């Protein structure tokens, strides 16, 4: 049981959690308590219900059954479950990517008033990369060919994904040797599902490699396509100032929250909320205006392109409604708790589901289709306005907390900042790392999880990294956690960063923690490390770079896929909670040790955020040492381990 005062590290959330308890409104943490004790077999990954001879479970103590009815061992069951979970995540990202490409096709064919091609530079760049003729052709013509080509990547039946060409040579060799080069997005997901069917693949290593291939099809395929096409359709993000936390909700305005992941509807809602007729309608109802805010990754999408404030991350979706001032919440797909529908019984908020893929009992379903996007967006804004007079003043309680932030860095623009307007290259970043002013780079991403104090793991880890001169890039709910704590503001450098990182941040005016987008935008981290390899001087393949990854509070199946493609791309990654593989020592060792031989990187499981940060720093220091780079330029709180200490620790670990 997570004690009430330990449920969140965020004061605004804690205030609303206490309020919910007083009002006897059950929220995620109460439902977690009701689930205790949770199933130990599930946690270890050793239960199987892939056929009706089961469910089967393996006795972890070696006293009971050591096989399922069909004879599947713990190793097989664990690997199969890992693959099935990962496929759920890879499918979610990739289906998101497909929808964005459909919207691009509509825009290219002139079939949509809502979508226009805004990112023309990126459109032309991608056309060149994929060999689409662009000279003498207008944007629509080029975009039509690009949309057609990218849709083909989902259904590709022959060869390998086009984006494999983006991957450094060494990673391509690793993948070819392991037989995991991604072939087609849908194909790798469907083949993975087939492998998990009873009596198909029973070799644990082969099943894990099936996971790797599907994850790579997500990271370098579905997710990367989603990011690229969002930039073409909605414009490439630029660093933008905004605010985060529940304090962005306004008592005297109509508050409309968008929640979920896909930007196709939320982008249009941004335009609809500024419609003068709708603003006038809001004023006629006694509101001072229309206040749009976001939760989860929909928030990240419209934050980085329009500066729309963020109301909160995953575990704040219920808390936002409990403020009593959310007139409408519009949801699409992924990370939307069905529980929020029930809150409509206690609060005036109206919740609308919109995706043809996602209906929720108790929500009003107003289905969204790209070809009538603006009409639907205006309808939803109008419904929010009409609900404004229904607020119950006695239930209104808005926490005051809101923090300033800068969001919207991309592979293309991050290091324009470091390089300056006249020298937009990765050279200054690589120079900074070579000299030891920046010790390395860490991607810290992922969700919240009601099992851990909300946001605490993200904050402790990120603070420990930046005070040790490690530049942090972030996506998803992790970025929102750090935004709320002020870590995405330039001033955070003076307050929390080490001397070297401070110097860089001061010189170019960036925060020590860079927001690079939503969950699908983890692909920006992949393309950024490719640029680092191309720039040279800090490793000629991704696995040699002083770069690490982490997901300190993950909960979604998408995080399994993200972690897997990041590791298989050569980046050491620490997660908490551990993957549900501990029922098989073989699979755990494969992921946390043997993967080094396959991909030059491993997973690590560490529950303490500071210890996890130290594992990441040790890895960065090891990579620096292997490259012959000097130790950090300035004294750092977590001192670099000497060669001897590392070797002794490695020897001890091997015993
Ligand atoms: Fe049991 Fe095998 Fe069926 Fe799984 S597939 S439920 S282990 S019999
Ligand atoms: S929203 S997947 S809780 S990061 Fe992308 Fe947040 Fe995790 Fe959902």
XYZ file of C-alpha atoms and ligand atoms in Angstrom:
671
model
C 0.000 0.000 0.000
C 1.391 3.409 -0.999
C 0.768 5.810 1.904
C -1.262 8.836 0.966
C 1.523 11.341 1.538
C 3.867 9.211 -0.545
C 1.576 8.962 -3.511
C 3.141 11.896 -5.342
C 6.242 14.074 -5.274
C 4.244 16.836 -6.920
C 2.550 19.195 -4.418
C -0.318 20.006 -6.797
C -1.074 16.311 -7.244
C -0.772 15.642 -3.527
C -3.300 18.393 -2.816
C -5.778 16.806 -5.230
C -5.080 13.297 -3.928
C -5.905 14.472 -0.409
C -9.000 16.219 -1.690
C -10.120 13.035 -3.483
C -9.631 11.033 -0.262
C -11.644 13.545 1.766
C -14.399 13.515 -0.850
C -14.245 9.696 -0.913
C -13.654 9.659 -4.649
C -11.594 6.546 -5.440
C -8.575 7.131 -7.682
C -5.778 4.980 -9.141
C -3.881 4.497 -5.868
C -7.049 3.282 -4.085
C -7.712 0.816 -6.863
C -4.107 -0.386 -6.565
C -4.692 -1.023 -2.847
C -7.784 -3.027 -3.749
C -5.645 -5.178 -6.066
C -3.146 -6.161 -3.365
C -1.639 -8.655 -3.141
C -0.972 -8.645 -6.874
C -0.234 -11.926 -8.624
C 3.391 -12.978 -8.166
C 3.232 -15.295 -11.169
C 2.257 -12.397 -13.384
C 5.020 -10.212 -11.995
C 7.590 -12.906 -12.787
C 6.073 -13.566 -16.213
C 5.445 -17.270 -15.595
C 1.737 -17.614 -16.194
C 0.356 -18.502 -19.606
C -3.157 -18.490 -21.018
C -2.295 -18.826 -24.671
C -4.600 -21.828 -25.029
C -7.550 -23.319 -23.181
C -5.604 -26.235 -21.749
C -4.340 -23.505 -19.434
C -4.105 -21.141 -17.734
C -0.817 -22.702 -16.676
C 1.731 -21.399 -14.240
C 5.188 -22.473 -13.293
C 6.210 -22.857 -9.679
C 9.076 -20.398 -9.170
C 10.347 -22.380 -6.156
C 10.881 -25.560 -8.145
C 8.483 -27.557 -5.991
C 5.415 -27.701 -8.214
C 4.847 -27.714 -11.970
C 7.891 -26.893 -14.034
C 5.992 -26.982 -17.351
C 2.623 -26.029 -18.793
C 0.224 -28.694 -20.087
C 1.827 -28.429 -23.549
C 5.290 -28.734 -22.038
C 6.265 -25.061 -22.299
C 8.968 -24.195 -19.749
C 9.321 -21.020 -17.684
C 11.903 -19.753 -20.196
C 9.468 -20.176 -23.092
C 6.519 -18.707 -21.228
C 8.489 -15.672 -20.025
C 9.921 -14.961 -23.501
C 6.524 -15.456 -25.128
C 4.813 -13.113 -22.678
C 7.516 -10.508 -23.191
C 6.975 -10.685 -26.927
C 3.169 -10.417 -26.637
C 3.427 -7.377 -24.367
C 5.946 -5.689 -26.595
C 3.783 -6.266 -29.658
C 0.918 -4.391 -27.991
C 3.209 -1.399 -27.618
C 4.742 -1.621 -31.079
C 1.277 -1.936 -32.635
C 0.014 1.133 -30.745
C 2.878 3.325 -31.943
C 2.747 2.012 -35.455
C -1.007 2.372 -35.866
C -0.583 5.968 -34.687
C 2.058 6.404 -37.415
C -0.256 4.978 -40.062
C -3.053 7.395 -39.101
C -0.742 10.385 -39.453
C 0.331 9.192 -42.920
C -3.361 8.924 -43.884
C -3.824 12.541 -42.819
C -0.809 13.497 -44.959
C -2.377 11.703 -47.926
C -5.620 13.678 -47.416
C -3.709 16.945 -47.281
C -1.715 16.002 -50.381
C -4.856 15.158 -52.312
C -6.522 18.407 -51.249
C -9.294 16.443 -49.514
C -9.000 18.208 -46.174
C -9.517 21.809 -45.101
C -8.036 21.032 -41.704
C -4.639 19.716 -42.759
C -2.070 21.669 -44.738
C 1.571 20.868 -45.309
C 3.452 23.125 -42.913
C 6.848 21.434 -42.694
C 7.959 21.940 -46.263
C 11.689 21.830 -45.453
C 11.309 18.408 -43.877
C 9.067 17.252 -46.730
C 11.762 18.086 -49.283
C 14.491 16.575 -47.118
C 12.629 13.265 -46.799
C 11.764 13.247 -50.500
C 15.439 13.510 -51.308
C 16.319 10.781 -48.817
C 13.745 8.368 -50.251
C 14.500 9.227 -53.887
C 11.203 10.985 -54.616
C 11.639 13.607 -57.352
C 10.851 17.061 -56.010
C 12.291 19.528 -58.458
C 9.616 21.452 -60.320
C 6.871 19.729 -58.325
C 4.653 21.392 -55.746
C 4.427 20.249 -52.110
C 1.184 18.348 -52.691
C 2.632 16.287 -55.489
C 5.725 15.412 -53.468
C 3.672 14.695 -50.340
C 1.378 12.370 -52.266
C 4.321 10.224 -53.350
C 5.814 10.332 -49.874
C 2.533 9.272 -48.224
C 2.243 6.416 -50.704
C 5.811 5.281 -50.038
C 5.429 5.456 -46.252
C 2.114 3.596 -46.229
C 4.022 0.916 -48.108
C 6.435 0.618 -45.180
C 3.600 -0.683 -43.000
C 2.577 -3.349 -45.501
C 6.039 -4.029 -46.903
C 6.398 -7.698 -47.859
C 9.889 -7.764 -49.323
C 13.307 -6.482 -48.343
C 13.846 -4.388 -45.206
C 12.439 -1.105 -43.891
C 13.679 1.908 -45.833
C 14.836 3.590 -42.603
C 17.378 0.829 -41.993
C 19.531 2.929 -44.314
C 19.587 5.612 -41.588
C 21.245 3.255 -39.126
C 25.046 3.270 -38.667
C 26.877 0.416 -40.329
C 27.826 -1.359 -37.111
C 24.202 -1.483 -35.907
C 23.150 -2.862 -39.307
C 25.798 -5.577 -38.922
C 24.622 -6.445 -35.404
C 21.024 -6.721 -36.599
C 21.887 -8.813 -39.647
C 23.967 -11.206 -37.536
C 21.142 -11.621 -35.023
C 18.519 -11.933 -37.791
C 16.491 -9.003 -36.453
C 16.669 -6.433 -39.260
C 13.114 -5.065 -39.423
C 11.314 -5.992 -42.641
C 7.887 -4.357 -42.616
C 6.009 -2.774 -39.700
C 2.862 -4.873 -39.906
C 4.753 -7.987 -40.946
C 7.059 -7.967 -37.936
C 4.153 -7.427 -35.550
C 1.981 -10.137 -37.132
C 4.885 -12.599 -37.326
C 5.581 -11.887 -33.656
C 1.975 -12.727 -32.725
C 2.180 -15.898 -34.774
C 5.355 -16.900 -32.947
C 3.534 -16.694 -29.601
C 0.682 -19.029 -30.587
C 0.691 -22.417 -28.860
C 3.046 -24.800 -30.539
C 4.864 -22.292 -32.740
C 8.060 -20.753 -31.377
C 9.273 -22.306 -28.138
C 12.915 -21.264 -28.227
C 13.297 -18.457 -25.663
C 16.206 -16.791 -27.422
C 14.414 -16.876 -30.765
C 11.282 -15.415 -29.149
C 13.314 -12.582 -27.632
C 14.854 -11.874 -31.038
C 11.302 -11.737 -32.418
C 10.694 -8.993 -29.830
C 13.782 -7.136 -30.965
C 12.742 -7.209 -34.623
C 9.209 -5.960 -33.874
C 10.611 -3.240 -31.605
C 13.034 -2.086 -34.300
C 10.110 -1.993 -36.760
C 8.432 0.334 -34.260
C 11.376 2.601 -33.413
C 12.898 2.937 -36.865
C 9.561 2.357 -38.634
C 6.141 3.202 -37.173
C 7.285 5.702 -34.535
C 9.880 7.351 -36.756
C 7.327 7.712 -39.544
C 4.835 9.202 -37.043
C 7.394 11.798 -35.974
C 8.572 12.673 -39.476
C 5.087 13.010 -40.912
C 3.785 14.999 -37.904
C 6.589 17.475 -38.551
C 5.625 17.704 -42.236
C 1.930 18.053 -41.560
C 1.874 20.212 -38.459
C 5.233 21.950 -38.764
C 8.603 21.239 -37.211
C 8.510 22.149 -33.517
C 10.554 25.097 -32.350
C 11.634 25.684 -28.747
C 8.607 27.305 -27.162
C 7.867 28.682 -23.704
C 4.864 27.413 -21.804
C 3.618 26.234 -18.401
C 2.938 22.883 -16.758
C 0.829 21.554 -13.897
C -2.761 21.733 -12.723
C -2.400 25.437 -11.987
C -2.743 26.105 -15.737
C -6.501 25.513 -15.386
C -8.451 28.765 -15.030
C -11.528 29.281 -12.903
C -12.927 32.029 -15.137
C -12.433 30.351 -18.519
C -13.851 27.341 -20.300
C -11.273 24.596 -19.680
C -10.942 21.966 -22.371
C -8.365 19.197 -21.885
C -7.132 16.958 -24.698
C -5.696 13.632 -23.566
C -4.130 10.690 -25.347
C -1.583 10.561 -28.149
C -2.492 11.335 -31.709
C -2.131 14.954 -32.822
C -4.575 14.695 -35.752
C -7.573 15.873 -33.692
C -5.805 17.983 -31.055
C -4.034 20.071 -33.723
C -7.406 20.983 -35.174
C -8.884 21.657 -31.725
C -6.108 24.220 -31.204
C -7.395 26.063 -34.281
C -11.057 25.618 -33.310
C -10.472 27.005 -29.798
C -9.288 30.253 -31.386
C -12.350 30.573 -33.625
C -13.844 34.056 -32.922
C -17.407 32.709 -33.028
C -16.642 30.095 -30.410
C -14.740 32.581 -28.260
C -17.792 34.885 -28.436
C -20.014 31.948 -27.478
C -17.804 31.272 -24.449
C -18.065 34.929 -23.416
C -21.824 34.842 -23.803
C -21.840 32.039 -21.204
C -19.933 34.182 -18.732
C -16.423 32.809 -19.398
C -13.452 35.066 -20.096
C -12.222 32.797 -22.882
C -11.358 29.249 -23.868
C -8.407 27.640 -22.107
C -6.970 24.610 -23.851
C -4.598 22.293 -21.970
C -3.219 18.793 -22.453
C -2.493 15.580 -20.575
C -0.022 12.815 -21.536
C 1.434 12.830 -25.032
C -1.343 14.748 -26.758
C -0.166 17.486 -24.408
C 3.414 17.072 -25.594
C 2.380 17.281 -29.255
C 0.505 20.589 -28.975
C 2.904 21.966 -26.375
C 5.877 21.697 -28.695
C 4.137 23.120 -31.735
C 1.833 25.751 -30.186
C 2.987 26.327 -26.613
C -0.353 25.002 -25.264
C 0.086 24.453 -21.508
C 0.261 20.995 -19.954
C -2.212 20.156 -17.182
C -0.355 17.020 -16.167
C 0.998 13.572 -16.866
C -0.511 10.090 -16.752
C -1.394 9.909 -13.041
C -2.952 13.378 -13.118
C -5.787 12.573 -15.526
C -8.218 11.905 -12.681
C -6.817 14.718 -10.556
C -7.499 17.260 -13.329
C -11.193 16.360 -13.336
C -11.312 16.542 -9.545
C -10.404 20.268 -9.755
C -14.044 20.761 -10.746
C -13.184 23.199 -13.566
C -12.632 20.900 -16.524
C -15.658 21.505 -18.728
C -14.704 18.857 -21.252
C -12.021 16.252 -21.710
C -11.480 14.939 -25.224
C -9.636 11.632 -25.446
C -8.265 9.669 -28.369
C -6.026 6.628 -27.835
C -3.528 5.158 -25.348
C -3.052 5.746 -21.606
C -6.635 6.872 -21.016
C -7.912 5.271 -17.819
C -11.466 3.981 -18.205
C -11.892 5.139 -14.594
C -12.214 8.776 -15.646
C -15.656 8.055 -17.149
C -17.016 7.392 -13.640
C -15.801 10.737 -12.372
C -18.557 12.314 -14.490
C -20.982 11.076 -11.802
C -19.294 13.317 -9.185
C -18.082 16.260 -11.269
C -19.676 18.252 -14.077
C -16.929 17.347 -16.628
C -18.132 15.818 -19.884
C -15.745 13.311 -21.445
C -15.751 12.553 -25.141
C -14.095 9.583 -26.781
C -13.259 10.221 -30.417
C -11.205 7.413 -31.927
C -12.862 4.730 -34.073
C -10.491 2.384 -32.207
C -11.325 3.391 -28.634
C -14.731 3.519 -26.974
C -15.213 3.776 -23.204
C -18.359 2.839 -21.286
C -19.844 6.020 -19.816
C -18.178 8.453 -22.223
C -20.000 10.177 -25.074
C -18.544 8.949 -28.353
C -18.170 11.570 -31.050
C -16.220 9.796 -33.707
C -13.418 11.644 -35.385
C -12.530 11.156 -39.025
C -9.764 13.126 -40.680
C -11.905 14.246 -43.613
C -14.284 16.156 -41.305
C -11.727 17.161 -38.701
C -12.618 20.839 -38.298
C -16.337 20.175 -38.015
C -15.741 17.646 -35.232
C -13.229 19.880 -33.443
C -15.668 22.816 -33.404
C -18.457 20.569 -32.152
C -16.295 19.410 -29.250
C -15.249 22.958 -28.331
C -18.891 24.038 -28.435
C -19.887 21.183 -26.123
C -17.195 22.264 -23.656
C -18.501 25.834 -23.733
C -22.085 24.724 -23.210
C -21.025 22.766 -20.154
C -19.311 25.772 -18.509
C -22.494 27.025 -16.755
C -22.950 23.573 -15.171
C -19.969 23.918 -12.835
C -20.591 23.440 -9.147
C -18.726 26.286 -7.424
C -18.559 24.328 -4.150
C -16.467 21.626 -5.845
C -13.931 23.938 -7.481
C -10.378 23.531 -6.205
C -7.444 24.412 -8.447
C -3.918 23.931 -7.091
C -1.802 27.024 -7.596
C 1.290 25.232 -8.928
C 2.393 25.850 -12.503
C 5.989 25.988 -13.728
C 7.599 27.688 -16.687
C 9.328 25.519 -19.294
C 10.836 25.399 -22.730
C 9.760 22.528 -24.965
C 10.077 21.554 -28.594
C 13.668 20.593 -29.345
C 14.177 18.302 -32.322
C 17.001 16.366 -33.965
C 17.198 19.154 -36.498
C 17.147 22.111 -34.114
C 18.636 20.948 -30.774
C 22.133 21.473 -31.838
C 21.455 24.502 -33.940
C 21.353 25.976 -30.485
C 24.592 24.430 -29.413
C 26.180 25.342 -32.750
C 24.673 28.779 -32.999
C 22.749 30.124 -35.946
C 25.816 30.220 -38.194
C 27.192 26.828 -37.244
C 24.231 24.501 -37.010
C 25.940 21.173 -36.526
C 26.515 18.512 -33.929
C 30.191 19.517 -33.725
C 29.800 21.702 -30.631
C 27.956 18.906 -28.792
C 30.589 16.345 -29.763
C 33.350 18.830 -28.843
C 31.675 19.437 -25.477
C 31.583 15.688 -24.831
C 35.128 15.128 -26.088
C 36.453 17.826 -23.795
C 34.517 16.481 -20.800
C 32.468 19.628 -20.290
C 29.435 17.450 -21.004
C 30.062 13.979 -19.617
C 27.480 12.250 -21.821
C 23.873 12.223 -22.925
C 20.921 10.487 -21.262
C 17.427 9.908 -22.625
C 15.015 9.666 -19.670
C 11.509 8.807 -20.796
C 8.329 6.944 -19.948
C 5.305 6.865 -17.784
C 4.073 7.169 -14.217
C 3.175 4.052 -12.280
C 0.864 4.067 -9.248
C 3.206 1.592 -7.533
C 5.834 4.302 -7.091
C 5.676 7.800 -5.711
C 4.385 9.755 -8.701
C 7.207 11.685 -10.454
C 9.788 11.049 -7.691
C 11.875 8.546 -9.666
C 12.064 10.811 -12.704
C 13.053 13.827 -10.635
C 15.692 12.130 -8.501
C 17.305 10.422 -11.476
C 17.335 13.485 -13.708
C 18.690 15.765 -10.969
C 21.474 13.293 -10.250
C 22.358 13.095 -13.943
C 22.492 16.831 -14.611
C 24.467 17.584 -11.465
C 26.989 15.140 -12.884
C 27.199 17.128 -16.155
C 25.046 14.784 -18.187
C 22.745 16.486 -20.686
C 19.263 14.950 -20.463
C 16.735 14.649 -23.280
C 13.174 13.661 -22.473
C 9.833 12.633 -23.899
C 6.427 11.576 -22.625
C 5.265 11.768 -19.040
C 8.838 11.890 -17.783
C 9.307 15.224 -19.565
C 6.092 16.488 -17.963
C 7.268 15.370 -14.503
C 10.472 17.355 -14.907
C 8.665 20.333 -16.434
C 6.467 20.597 -13.339
C 9.576 20.645 -11.155
C 11.145 23.475 -13.152
C 13.868 21.333 -14.750
C 12.880 22.337 -18.279
C 13.538 26.021 -17.614
C 16.942 27.566 -18.435
C 17.285 28.661 -14.786
C 17.426 24.999 -13.765
C 21.004 24.908 -15.028
C 22.223 27.298 -12.316
C 20.223 25.514 -9.679
C 20.855 21.881 -10.449
C 23.493 21.296 -13.153
C 27.186 20.648 -12.693
C 29.716 23.290 -13.744
C 30.394 21.921 -17.224
C 26.751 21.553 -18.199
C 26.015 24.948 -16.650
C 28.608 26.566 -18.898
C 27.020 25.060 -22.006
C 23.482 25.952 -20.940
C 24.515 29.515 -20.064
C 26.386 30.006 -23.335
C 23.490 28.922 -25.545
C 20.461 29.625 -23.336
C 19.080 26.088 -23.152
C 17.792 24.172 -20.136
C 19.876 21.223 -18.886
C 16.898 18.989 -19.664
C 15.594 19.119 -23.225
C 12.017 18.234 -24.124
C 11.967 16.386 -27.453
C 8.313 15.384 -27.589
C 5.843 12.572 -27.134
C 6.286 8.785 -26.887
C 6.620 8.306 -30.660
C 9.234 11.062 -30.605
C 11.703 8.763 -28.892
C 12.620 8.260 -32.520
C 14.125 11.773 -32.335
C 16.627 10.389 -29.809
C 17.573 7.683 -32.310
C 18.107 10.170 -35.125
C 20.034 12.516 -32.811
C 22.509 9.777 -31.852
C 22.915 8.926 -35.537
C 23.900 12.574 -36.109
C 26.413 12.295 -33.262
C 27.974 9.240 -34.907
C 28.092 11.027 -38.273
C 29.729 14.083 -36.733
C 32.518 11.863 -35.441
C 34.995 11.966 -32.598
C 32.923 10.249 -29.915
C 32.391 6.814 -31.432
C 31.740 5.504 -34.936
C 28.675 3.497 -33.941
C 25.835 4.108 -31.488
C 27.012 1.510 -28.985
C 30.320 3.321 -28.596
C 28.794 6.696 -27.684
C 28.683 7.894 -24.061
C 24.895 7.783 -24.259
C 22.397 5.994 -21.991
C 18.640 5.591 -21.584
C 16.138 5.108 -18.757
C 12.433 4.669 -18.022
C 12.189 5.100 -14.232
C 8.395 4.722 -13.728
C 7.283 2.817 -16.806
C 3.931 1.031 -16.979
C 2.817 0.830 -20.631
C 3.549 -1.941 -23.128
C 4.854 0.801 -25.411
C 7.712 1.284 -22.954
C 8.785 -2.345 -23.494
C 8.994 -1.716 -27.211
C 10.802 1.607 -26.738
C 13.316 0.076 -24.332
C 13.924 -2.851 -26.661
C 14.579 -0.746 -29.764
C 16.781 1.635 -27.805
C 18.890 -1.231 -26.388
C 19.060 -3.046 -29.728
C 20.198 0.230 -31.287
C 23.194 0.175 -28.938
C 22.078 2.251 -25.938
C 22.381 0.852 -22.388
C 18.986 1.333 -20.709
C 17.884 1.125 -17.063
C 14.253 0.568 -16.194
C 12.047 0.439 -13.137
C 10.030 -1.698 -12.510
C 11.979 -4.617 -13.976
C 10.573 -6.244 -17.074
C 8.301 -9.149 -16.062
C 10.975 -11.712 -16.948
C 12.366 -12.622 -13.563
C 10.701 -16.017 -13.671
C 13.380 -17.044 -16.161
C 17.003 -16.574 -15.239
C 17.865 -17.427 -18.835
C 15.756 -14.620 -20.339
C 16.853 -12.124 -17.684
C 20.509 -12.873 -18.364
C 19.963 -12.713 -22.101
C 18.568 -9.192 -21.773
C 20.915 -7.882 -19.096
C 24.174 -9.586 -20.107
C 24.254 -11.559 -23.379
C 22.693 -8.686 -25.337
C 26.087 -6.962 -25.034
C 27.486 -9.502 -27.517
C 24.536 -9.129 -29.871
C 23.949 -5.381 -29.806
C 26.743 -3.764 -27.788
C 24.223 -2.757 -25.097
C 22.010 -4.301 -22.420
C 18.952 -3.694 -20.295
C 19.422 -3.107 -16.565
C 16.816 -3.266 -13.794
C 17.291 -0.973 -10.801
C 14.608 0.153 -8.405
C 16.504 2.986 -6.714
C 16.617 6.083 -8.955
C 19.977 7.311 -7.643
C 21.553 3.873 -7.989
C 20.070 3.713 -11.490
C 21.600 7.113 -12.326
C 24.953 5.830 -11.067
C 24.714 2.758 -13.296
C 24.126 5.139 -16.197
C 27.068 7.337 -15.218
C 29.332 4.297 -14.806
C 28.378 3.226 -18.305
C 29.085 6.687 -19.713
C 32.460 6.759 -17.974
C 33.282 3.318 -19.352
C 32.456 4.477 -22.864
C 34.562 7.617 -22.375
C 37.444 5.488 -21.206
C 37.098 3.099 -24.165
C 37.197 6.078 -26.525
C 40.256 7.491 -24.788
C 38.352 10.626 -23.736
C 39.483 12.575 -20.653
C 37.552 12.436 -17.380
C 34.934 15.158 -16.737
C 36.418 18.636 -16.996
C 35.127 19.711 -13.578
C 34.886 17.958 -10.271
C 31.649 15.973 -10.215
C 29.678 14.734 -7.193
C 29.598 11.147 -8.400
C 33.243 10.586 -9.155
C 34.296 8.654 -12.196
C 35.219 5.120 -11.288
C 38.790 4.173 -11.975
C 39.609 1.399 -14.394
C 40.522 -0.823 -11.449
C 37.243 -0.223 -9.612
C 35.223 -0.950 -12.723
C 37.176 -4.095 -13.439
C 36.854 -5.272 -9.858
C 33.117 -4.581 -9.914
C 32.776 -6.404 -13.224
C 34.771 -9.337 -11.889
C 32.583 -9.417 -8.771
C 29.425 -9.295 -10.884
C 30.670 -12.168 -13.000
C 31.046 -14.426 -9.951
Fe -0.537 -23.936 -20.838
Fe 0.958 -24.349 -23.045
Fe -1.617 -23.561 -23.272
Fe 0.234 -21.866 -22.303
S 0.138 -22.702 -24.361
S -1.836 -22.194 -21.498
S 1.595 -23.250 -21.188
S -0.862 -25.469 -22.389
S 1.651 9.065 -22.330
S 2.954 5.644 -22.650
S 1.993 7.119 -19.711
S 4.851 8.205 -21.182
Fe 2.785 8.784 -23.941
Fe 2.858 8.845 -20.593
Fe 3.756 6.374 -20.794
Fe 1.422 6.968 -21.752
